[in-house]
mmCIF file of C-alpha atoms and ligand atoms in Angstrom:
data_model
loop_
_atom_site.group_PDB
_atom_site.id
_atom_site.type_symbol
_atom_site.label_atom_id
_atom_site.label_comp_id
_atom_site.label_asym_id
_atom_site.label_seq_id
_atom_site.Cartn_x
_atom_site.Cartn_y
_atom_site.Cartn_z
ATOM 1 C CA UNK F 16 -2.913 6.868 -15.828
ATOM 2 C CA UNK F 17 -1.344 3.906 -14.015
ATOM 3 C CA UNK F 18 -3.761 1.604 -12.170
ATOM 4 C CA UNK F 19 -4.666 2.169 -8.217
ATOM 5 C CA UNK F 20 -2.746 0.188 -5.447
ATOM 6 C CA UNK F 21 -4.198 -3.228 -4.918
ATOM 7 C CA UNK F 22 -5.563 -2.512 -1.290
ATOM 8 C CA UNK F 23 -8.386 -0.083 -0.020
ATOM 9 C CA UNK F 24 -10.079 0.657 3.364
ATOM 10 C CA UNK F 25 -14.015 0.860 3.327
ATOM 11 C CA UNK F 26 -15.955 1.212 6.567
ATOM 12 C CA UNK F 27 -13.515 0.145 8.653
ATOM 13 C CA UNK F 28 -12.006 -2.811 6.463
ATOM 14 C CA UNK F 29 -9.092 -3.327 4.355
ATOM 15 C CA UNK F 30 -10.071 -5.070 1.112
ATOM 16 C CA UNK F 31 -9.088 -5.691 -2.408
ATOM 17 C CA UNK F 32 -10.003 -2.527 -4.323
ATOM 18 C CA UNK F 33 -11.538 -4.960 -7.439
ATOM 19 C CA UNK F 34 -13.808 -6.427 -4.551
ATOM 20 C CA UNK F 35 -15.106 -3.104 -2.551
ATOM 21 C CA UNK F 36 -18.343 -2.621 -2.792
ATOM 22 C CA UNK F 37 -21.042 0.169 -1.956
ATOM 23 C CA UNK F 38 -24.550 0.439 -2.018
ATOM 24 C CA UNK F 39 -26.152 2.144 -5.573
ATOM 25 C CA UNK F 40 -28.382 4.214 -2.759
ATOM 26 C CA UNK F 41 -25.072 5.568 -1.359
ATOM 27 C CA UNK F 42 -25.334 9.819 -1.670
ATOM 28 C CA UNK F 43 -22.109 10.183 -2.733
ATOM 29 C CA UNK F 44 -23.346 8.195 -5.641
ATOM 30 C CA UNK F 45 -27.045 10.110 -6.142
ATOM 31 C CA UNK F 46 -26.610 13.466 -5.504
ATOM 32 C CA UNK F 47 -22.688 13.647 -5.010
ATOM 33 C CA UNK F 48 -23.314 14.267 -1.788
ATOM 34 C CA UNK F 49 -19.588 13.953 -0.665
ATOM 35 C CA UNK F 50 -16.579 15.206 -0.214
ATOM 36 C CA UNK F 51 -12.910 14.509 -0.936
ATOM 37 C CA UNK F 52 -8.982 14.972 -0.011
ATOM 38 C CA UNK F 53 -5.904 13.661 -1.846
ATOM 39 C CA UNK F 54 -2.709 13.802 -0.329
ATOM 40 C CA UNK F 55 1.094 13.040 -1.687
ATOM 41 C CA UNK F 56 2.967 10.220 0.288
ATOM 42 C CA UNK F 57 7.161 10.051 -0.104
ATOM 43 C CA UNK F 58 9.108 7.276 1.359
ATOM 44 C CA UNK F 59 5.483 6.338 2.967
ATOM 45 C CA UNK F 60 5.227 9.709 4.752
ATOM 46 C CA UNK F 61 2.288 11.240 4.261
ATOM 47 C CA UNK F 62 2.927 14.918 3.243
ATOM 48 C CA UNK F 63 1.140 18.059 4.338
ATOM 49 C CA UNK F 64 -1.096 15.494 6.679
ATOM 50 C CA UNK F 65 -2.402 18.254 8.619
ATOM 51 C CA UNK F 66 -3.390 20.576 6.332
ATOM 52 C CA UNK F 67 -4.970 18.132 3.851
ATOM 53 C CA UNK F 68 -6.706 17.062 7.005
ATOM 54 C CA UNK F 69 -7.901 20.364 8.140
ATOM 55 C CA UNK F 70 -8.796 20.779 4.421
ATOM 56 C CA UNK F 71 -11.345 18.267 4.853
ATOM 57 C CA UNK F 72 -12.423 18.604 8.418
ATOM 58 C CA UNK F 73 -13.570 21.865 6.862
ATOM 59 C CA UNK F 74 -15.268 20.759 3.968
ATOM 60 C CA UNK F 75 -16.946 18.562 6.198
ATOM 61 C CA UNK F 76 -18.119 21.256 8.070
ATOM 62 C CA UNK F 77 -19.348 23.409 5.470
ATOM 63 C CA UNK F 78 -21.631 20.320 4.288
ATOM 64 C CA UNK F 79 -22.704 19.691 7.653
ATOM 65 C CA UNK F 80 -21.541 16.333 7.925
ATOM 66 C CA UNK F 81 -19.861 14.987 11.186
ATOM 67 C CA UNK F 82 -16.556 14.057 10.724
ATOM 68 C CA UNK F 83 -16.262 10.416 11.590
ATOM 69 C CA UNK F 84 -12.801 10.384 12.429
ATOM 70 C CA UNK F 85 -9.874 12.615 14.702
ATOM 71 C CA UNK F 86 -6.707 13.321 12.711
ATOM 72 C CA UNK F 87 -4.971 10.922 14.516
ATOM 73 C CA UNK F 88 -7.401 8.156 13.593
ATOM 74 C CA UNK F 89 -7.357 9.357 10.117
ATOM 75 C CA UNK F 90 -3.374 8.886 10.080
ATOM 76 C CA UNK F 91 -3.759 5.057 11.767
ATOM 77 C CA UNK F 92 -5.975 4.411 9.080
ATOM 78 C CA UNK F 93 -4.070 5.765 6.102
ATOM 79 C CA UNK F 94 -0.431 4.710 7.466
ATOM 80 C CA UNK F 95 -2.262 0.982 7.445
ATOM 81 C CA UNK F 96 -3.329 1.887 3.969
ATOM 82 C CA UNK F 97 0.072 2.759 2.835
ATOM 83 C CA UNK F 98 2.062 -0.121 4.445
ATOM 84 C CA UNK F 99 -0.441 -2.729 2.876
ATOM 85 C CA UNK F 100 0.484 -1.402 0.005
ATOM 86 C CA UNK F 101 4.026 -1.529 0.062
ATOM 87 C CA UNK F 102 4.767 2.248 1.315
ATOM 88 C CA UNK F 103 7.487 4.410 -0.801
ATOM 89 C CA UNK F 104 5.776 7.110 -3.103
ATOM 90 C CA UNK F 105 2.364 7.247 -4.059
ATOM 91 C CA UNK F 106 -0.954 9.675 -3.253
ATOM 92 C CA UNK F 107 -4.131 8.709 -0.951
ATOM 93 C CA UNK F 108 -7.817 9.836 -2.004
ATOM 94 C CA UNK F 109 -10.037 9.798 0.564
ATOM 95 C CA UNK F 110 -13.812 10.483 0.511
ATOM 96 C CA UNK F 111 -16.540 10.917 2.970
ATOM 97 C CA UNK F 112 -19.819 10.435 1.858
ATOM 98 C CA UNK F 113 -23.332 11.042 3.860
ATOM 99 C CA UNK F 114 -23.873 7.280 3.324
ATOM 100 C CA UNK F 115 -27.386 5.681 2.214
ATOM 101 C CA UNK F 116 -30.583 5.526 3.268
ATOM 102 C CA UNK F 117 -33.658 2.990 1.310
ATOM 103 C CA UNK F 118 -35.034 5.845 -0.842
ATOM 104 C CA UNK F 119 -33.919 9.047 -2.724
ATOM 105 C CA UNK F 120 -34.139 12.064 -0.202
ATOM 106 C CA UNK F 121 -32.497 15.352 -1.040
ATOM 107 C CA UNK F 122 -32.617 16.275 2.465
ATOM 108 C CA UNK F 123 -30.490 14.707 5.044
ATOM 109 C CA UNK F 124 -31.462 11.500 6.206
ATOM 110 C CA UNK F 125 -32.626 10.879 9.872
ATOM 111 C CA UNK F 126 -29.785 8.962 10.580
ATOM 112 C CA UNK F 127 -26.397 9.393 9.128
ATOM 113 C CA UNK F 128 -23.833 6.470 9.061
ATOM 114 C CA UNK F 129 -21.273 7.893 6.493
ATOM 115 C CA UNK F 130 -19.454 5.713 3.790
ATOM 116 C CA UNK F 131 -15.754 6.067 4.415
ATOM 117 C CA UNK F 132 -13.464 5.194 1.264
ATOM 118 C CA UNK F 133 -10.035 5.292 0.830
ATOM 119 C CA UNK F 134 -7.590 3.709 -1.654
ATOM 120 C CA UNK F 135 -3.442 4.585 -2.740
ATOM 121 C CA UNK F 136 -2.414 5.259 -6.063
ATOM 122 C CA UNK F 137 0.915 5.639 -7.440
ATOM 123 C CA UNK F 138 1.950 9.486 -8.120
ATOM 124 C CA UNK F 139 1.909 10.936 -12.109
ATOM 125 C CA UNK F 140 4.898 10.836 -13.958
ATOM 126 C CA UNK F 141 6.341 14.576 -15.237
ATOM 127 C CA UNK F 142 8.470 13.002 -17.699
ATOM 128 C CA UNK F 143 11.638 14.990 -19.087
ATOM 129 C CA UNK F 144 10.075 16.174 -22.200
ATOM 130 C CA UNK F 145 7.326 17.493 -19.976
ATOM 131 C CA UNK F 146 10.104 18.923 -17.856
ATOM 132 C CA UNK F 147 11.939 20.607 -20.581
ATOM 133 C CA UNK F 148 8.811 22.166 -22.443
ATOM 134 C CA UNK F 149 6.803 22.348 -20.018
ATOM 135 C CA UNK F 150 2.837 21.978 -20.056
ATOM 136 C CA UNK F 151 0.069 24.075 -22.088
ATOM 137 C CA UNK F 152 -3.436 24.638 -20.989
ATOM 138 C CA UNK F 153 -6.385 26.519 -22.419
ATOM 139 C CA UNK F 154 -8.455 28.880 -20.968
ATOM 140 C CA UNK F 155 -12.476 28.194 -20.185
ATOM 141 C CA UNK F 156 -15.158 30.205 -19.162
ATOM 142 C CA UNK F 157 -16.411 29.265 -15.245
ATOM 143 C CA UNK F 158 -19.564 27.415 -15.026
ATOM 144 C CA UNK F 159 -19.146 26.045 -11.643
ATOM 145 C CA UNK F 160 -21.178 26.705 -8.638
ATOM 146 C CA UNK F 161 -20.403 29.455 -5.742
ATOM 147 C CA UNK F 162 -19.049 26.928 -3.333
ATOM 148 C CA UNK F 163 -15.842 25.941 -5.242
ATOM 149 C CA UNK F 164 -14.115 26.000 -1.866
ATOM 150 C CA UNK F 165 -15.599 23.025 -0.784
ATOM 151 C CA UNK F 166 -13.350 19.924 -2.041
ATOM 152 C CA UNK F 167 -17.040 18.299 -3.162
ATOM 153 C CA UNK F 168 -17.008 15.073 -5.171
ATOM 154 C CA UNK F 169 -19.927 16.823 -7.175
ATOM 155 C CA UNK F 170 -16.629 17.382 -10.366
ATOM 156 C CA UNK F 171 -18.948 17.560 -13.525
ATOM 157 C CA UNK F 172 -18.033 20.986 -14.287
ATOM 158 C CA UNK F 173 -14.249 20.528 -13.745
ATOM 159 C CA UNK F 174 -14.488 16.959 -15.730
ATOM 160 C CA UNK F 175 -16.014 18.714 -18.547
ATOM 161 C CA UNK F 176 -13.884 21.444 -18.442
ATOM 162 C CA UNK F 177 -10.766 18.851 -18.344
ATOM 163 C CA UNK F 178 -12.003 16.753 -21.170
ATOM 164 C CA UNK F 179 -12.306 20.122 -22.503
ATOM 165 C CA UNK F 180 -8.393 20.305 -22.601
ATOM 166 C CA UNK F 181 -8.334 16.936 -23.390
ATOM 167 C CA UNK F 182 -9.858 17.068 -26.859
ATOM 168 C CA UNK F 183 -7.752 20.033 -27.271
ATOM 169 C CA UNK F 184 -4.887 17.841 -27.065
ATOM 170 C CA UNK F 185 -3.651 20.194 -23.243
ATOM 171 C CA UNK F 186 -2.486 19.418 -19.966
ATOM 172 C CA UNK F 187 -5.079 21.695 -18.090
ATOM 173 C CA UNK F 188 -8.078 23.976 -18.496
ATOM 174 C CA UNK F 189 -7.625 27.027 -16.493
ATOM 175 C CA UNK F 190 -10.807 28.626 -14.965
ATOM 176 C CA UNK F 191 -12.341 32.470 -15.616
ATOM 177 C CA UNK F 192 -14.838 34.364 -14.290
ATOM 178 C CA UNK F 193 -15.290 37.936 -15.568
ATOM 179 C CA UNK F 194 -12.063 38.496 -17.062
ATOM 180 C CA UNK F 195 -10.179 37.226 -13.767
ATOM 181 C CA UNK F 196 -8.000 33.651 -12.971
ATOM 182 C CA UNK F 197 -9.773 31.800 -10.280
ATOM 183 C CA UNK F 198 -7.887 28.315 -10.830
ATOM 184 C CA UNK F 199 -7.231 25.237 -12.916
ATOM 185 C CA UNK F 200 -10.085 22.228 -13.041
ATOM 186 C CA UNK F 201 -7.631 20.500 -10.878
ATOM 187 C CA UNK F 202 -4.923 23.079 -9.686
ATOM 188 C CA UNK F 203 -3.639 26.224 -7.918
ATOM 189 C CA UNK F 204 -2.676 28.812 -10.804
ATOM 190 C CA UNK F 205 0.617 31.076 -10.543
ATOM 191 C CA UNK F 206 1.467 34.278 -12.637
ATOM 192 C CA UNK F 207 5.091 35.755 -12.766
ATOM 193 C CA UNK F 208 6.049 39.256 -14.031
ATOM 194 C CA UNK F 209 9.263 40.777 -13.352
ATOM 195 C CA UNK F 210 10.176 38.316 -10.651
ATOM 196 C CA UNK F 211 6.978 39.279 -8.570
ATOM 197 C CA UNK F 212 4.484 36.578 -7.670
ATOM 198 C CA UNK F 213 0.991 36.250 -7.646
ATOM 199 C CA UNK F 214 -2.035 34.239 -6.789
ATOM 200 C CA UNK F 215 -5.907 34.766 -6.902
ATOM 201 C CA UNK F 216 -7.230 35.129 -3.095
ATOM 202 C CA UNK F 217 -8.748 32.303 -1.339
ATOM 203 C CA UNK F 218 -12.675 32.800 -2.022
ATOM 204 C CA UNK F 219 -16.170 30.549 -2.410
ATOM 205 C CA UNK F 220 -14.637 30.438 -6.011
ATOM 206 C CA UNK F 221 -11.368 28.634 -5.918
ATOM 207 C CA UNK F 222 -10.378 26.027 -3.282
ATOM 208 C CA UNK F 223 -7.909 26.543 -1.043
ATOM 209 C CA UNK F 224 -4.396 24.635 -2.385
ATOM 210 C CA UNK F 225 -2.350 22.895 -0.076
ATOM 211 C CA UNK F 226 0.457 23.169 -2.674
ATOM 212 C CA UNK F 227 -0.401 26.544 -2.995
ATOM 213 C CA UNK F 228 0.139 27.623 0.552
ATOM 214 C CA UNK F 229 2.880 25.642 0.561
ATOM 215 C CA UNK F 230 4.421 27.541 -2.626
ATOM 216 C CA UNK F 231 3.827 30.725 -1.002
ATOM 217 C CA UNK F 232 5.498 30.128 2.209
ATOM 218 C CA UNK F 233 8.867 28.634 0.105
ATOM 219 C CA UNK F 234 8.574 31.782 -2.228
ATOM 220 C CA UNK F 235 8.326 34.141 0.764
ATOM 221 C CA UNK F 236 11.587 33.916 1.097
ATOM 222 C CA UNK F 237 12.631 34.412 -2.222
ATOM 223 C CA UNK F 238 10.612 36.658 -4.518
ATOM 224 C CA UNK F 239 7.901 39.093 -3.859
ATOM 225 C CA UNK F 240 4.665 37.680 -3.481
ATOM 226 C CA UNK F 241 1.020 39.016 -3.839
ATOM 227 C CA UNK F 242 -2.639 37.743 -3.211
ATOM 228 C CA UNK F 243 -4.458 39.341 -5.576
ATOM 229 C CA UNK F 244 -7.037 39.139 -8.218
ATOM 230 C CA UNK F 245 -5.445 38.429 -11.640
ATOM 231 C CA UNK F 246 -6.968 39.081 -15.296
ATOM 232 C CA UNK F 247 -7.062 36.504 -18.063
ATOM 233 C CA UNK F 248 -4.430 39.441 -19.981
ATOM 234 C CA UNK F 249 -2.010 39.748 -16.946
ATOM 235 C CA UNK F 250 -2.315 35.417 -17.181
ATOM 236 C CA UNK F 251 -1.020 35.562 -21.269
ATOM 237 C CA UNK F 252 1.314 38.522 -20.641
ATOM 238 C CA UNK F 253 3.035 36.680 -17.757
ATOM 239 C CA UNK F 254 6.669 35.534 -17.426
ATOM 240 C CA UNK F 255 5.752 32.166 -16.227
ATOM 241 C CA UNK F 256 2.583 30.656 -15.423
ATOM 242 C CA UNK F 257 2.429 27.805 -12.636
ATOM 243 C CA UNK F 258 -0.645 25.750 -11.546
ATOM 244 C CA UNK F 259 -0.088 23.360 -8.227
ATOM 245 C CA UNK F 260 -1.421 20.620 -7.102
ATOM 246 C CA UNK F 261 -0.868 18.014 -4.238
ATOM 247 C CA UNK F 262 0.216 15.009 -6.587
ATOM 248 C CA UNK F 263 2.366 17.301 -8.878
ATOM 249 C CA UNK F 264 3.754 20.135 -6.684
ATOM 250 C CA UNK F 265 4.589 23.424 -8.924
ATOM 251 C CA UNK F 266 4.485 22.383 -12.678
ATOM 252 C CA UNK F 267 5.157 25.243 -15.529
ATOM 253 C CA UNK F 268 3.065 26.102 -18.222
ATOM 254 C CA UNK F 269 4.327 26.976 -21.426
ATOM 255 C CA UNK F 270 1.052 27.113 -24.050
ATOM 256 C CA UNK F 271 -2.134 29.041 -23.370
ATOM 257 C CA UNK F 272 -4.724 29.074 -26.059
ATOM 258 C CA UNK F 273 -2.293 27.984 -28.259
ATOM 259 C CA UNK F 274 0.519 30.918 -27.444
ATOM 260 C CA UNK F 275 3.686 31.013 -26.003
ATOM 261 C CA UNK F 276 4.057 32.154 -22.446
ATOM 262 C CA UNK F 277 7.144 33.854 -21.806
ATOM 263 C CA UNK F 278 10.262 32.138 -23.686
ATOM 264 C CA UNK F 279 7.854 29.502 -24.336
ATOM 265 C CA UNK F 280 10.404 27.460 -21.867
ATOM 266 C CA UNK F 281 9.772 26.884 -18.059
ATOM 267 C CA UNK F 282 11.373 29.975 -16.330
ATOM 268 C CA UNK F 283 14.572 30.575 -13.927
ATOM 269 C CA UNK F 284 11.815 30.975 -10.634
ATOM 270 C CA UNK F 285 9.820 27.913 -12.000
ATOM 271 C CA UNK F 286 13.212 25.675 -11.710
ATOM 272 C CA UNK F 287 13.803 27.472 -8.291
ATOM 273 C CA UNK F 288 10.452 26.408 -7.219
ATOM 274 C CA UNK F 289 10.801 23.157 -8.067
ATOM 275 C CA UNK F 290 14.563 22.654 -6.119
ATOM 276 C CA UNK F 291 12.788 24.259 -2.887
ATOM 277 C CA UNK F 292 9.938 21.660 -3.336
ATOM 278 C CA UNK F 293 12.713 18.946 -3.504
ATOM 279 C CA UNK F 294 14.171 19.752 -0.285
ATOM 280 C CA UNK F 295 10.569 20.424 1.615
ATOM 281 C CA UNK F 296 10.278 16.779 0.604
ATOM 282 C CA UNK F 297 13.185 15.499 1.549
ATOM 283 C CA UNK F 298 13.048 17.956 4.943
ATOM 284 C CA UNK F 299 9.886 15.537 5.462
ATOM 285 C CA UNK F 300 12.149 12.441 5.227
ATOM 286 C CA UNK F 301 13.962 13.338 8.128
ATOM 287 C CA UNK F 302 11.589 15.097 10.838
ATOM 288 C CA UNK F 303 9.270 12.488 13.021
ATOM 289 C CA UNK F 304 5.918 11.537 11.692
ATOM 290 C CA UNK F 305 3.152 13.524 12.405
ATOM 291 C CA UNK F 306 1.559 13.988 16.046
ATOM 292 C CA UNK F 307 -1.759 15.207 16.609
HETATM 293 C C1 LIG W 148 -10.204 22.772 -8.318
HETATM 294 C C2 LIG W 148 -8.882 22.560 -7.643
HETATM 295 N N1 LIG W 148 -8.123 23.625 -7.338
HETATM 296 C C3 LIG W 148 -6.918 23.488 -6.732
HETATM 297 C C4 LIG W 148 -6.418 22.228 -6.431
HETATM 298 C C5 LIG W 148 -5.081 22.097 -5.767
HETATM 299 O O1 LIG W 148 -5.219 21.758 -4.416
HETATM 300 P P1 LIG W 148 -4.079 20.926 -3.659
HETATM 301 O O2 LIG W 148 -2.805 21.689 -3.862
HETATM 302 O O3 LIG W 148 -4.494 20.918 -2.247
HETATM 303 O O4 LIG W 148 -4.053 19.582 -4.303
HETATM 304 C C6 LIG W 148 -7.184 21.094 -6.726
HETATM 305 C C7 LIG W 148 -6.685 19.763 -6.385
HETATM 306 O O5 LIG W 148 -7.314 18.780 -6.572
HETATM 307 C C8 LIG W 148 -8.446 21.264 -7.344
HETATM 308 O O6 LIG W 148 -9.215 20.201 -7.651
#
């Protein structure tokens, strides 16, 4: 993975990423008590800004934690981010955590002054060979907890599951709960069968894709499209299998467990996909910046 952008923001401040610090009492840090947003930028546009921003005004919610910022502070702060660091393409993480307090409390301290991070990265390559075989994936067994729609820095399940794929020499680990798709460690998943569309529901168990809703309103217009439940057979049986996520759009996979999905080749309504994402993106290019 290439190395972060040299600038971050903490708590107000724009400083060298290698010399941010934190305190070792911060929650995010003990109980991964924190949560998280990443969002694509193109020609230093930030893309999807409300939704990813919703996204975490939400989680933020669910945790009870106040958000510390509007949207259109959030967007001051990030456009700074992005210019300091040279704008063009890249992705933002940001991450909210309930701060510190001197001592190790499970509940909420008295007084909450959250920890505010944020730092740019550039975007991961799909090379051509990726592009022309597309990706494979396995398939693991969901061990998560019931709140997988809160964007939570508390990952150990999905970064065991991805080191999962990892050692099996894969792109992704998709999840399963009793027989039925709920989502990748780190992405939306698709299913294609004769040119219809479909997508697990939004639930506690998957969380809720930007790139996914995003997919779904382009494909609207193209191809049938259902929200539904969607078994680990009707996932190998498919004619293409997609996962989505914000810093790779729609990507195709061709492997799971080891077999070919379809042709084996990314499909006719993958490539489709992929030109409508183009435009969306280059749509964003010319339309103003965002406004509250
Ligand atoms: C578990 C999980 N599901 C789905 C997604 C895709 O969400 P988005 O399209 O908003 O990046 C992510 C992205 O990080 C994720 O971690």
């Amino acid at each position: 993975m290439p190395e972060p952008l040299p600038q971050c923001y903490l708590n107000g401040e724009y400083v060298a990423l290698r010399d941010a610090r934190i305190s070792p009492l911060d929650r995010g840090f003990l109980f991964g008590d924190s949560v998280y947003e990443v969002l694509p930028v193109f020609g230093g546009r930030m893309f999807l800004f409300r939704e990813h921003f919703d996204r975490l005004a939400r989680s933020l919610r669910e945790i009870r934690l106040e958000n510390p910022h509007t949207h259109e502070q959030w967007r001051d702060i990030l456009e700074q981010l992005i210019a300091r660091n040279g704008g063009g393409n890249c992705y933002v993480y940001v991450q909210v955590s309930r701060g510190m307090e001197y001592g190790r409390n499970h509940a909420f301290p008295a007084v909450v002054k959250p920890t505010v991070f944020a730092m740019a990265s550039p975007l991961p390559v799909f090379t051509d060979a990726q592009r022309a075989a597309g990706l494979s994936a396995i398939t693991v067994e969901d061990f998560r907890w019931s709140r997988c729609d809160i964007k939570s820095t508390a990952l150990l399940a999905n970064v065991l599951m991805k080191q999962q794929a990892a050692d099996a020499g894969v792109n992704e680990a998709i999840i399963v709960r009793d027989g039925h798709v709920m989502e990748g460690s780190s992405t939306s998943v698709f299913v294609i069968k004769n040119g219809v569309l479909a997508t697990p529901p939004n639930s506690h168990s998957i969380l809720p894709g930007t790139t996914r809703d995003a997919a779904l309103s382009l494909a609207t217009n193209v191809m049938p499209v259902e929200i539904r439940s969607v078994s680990i057979d009707e996932l190998r049986a498919a004619d293409e299998v997609w996962i989505s996520a914000a810093t790779r759009d729609v990507l195709p996979v061709t492997r799971i467990d080891g077999a070919p999905i379809g042709t084996g080749r990314p499909g006719p309504a993958w490539h489709r996909m992929a030109d409508a994402f183009a435009q969306l993106r280059q749509q964003l290019a010319s339309t103003p910046a965002y406004t509250p």
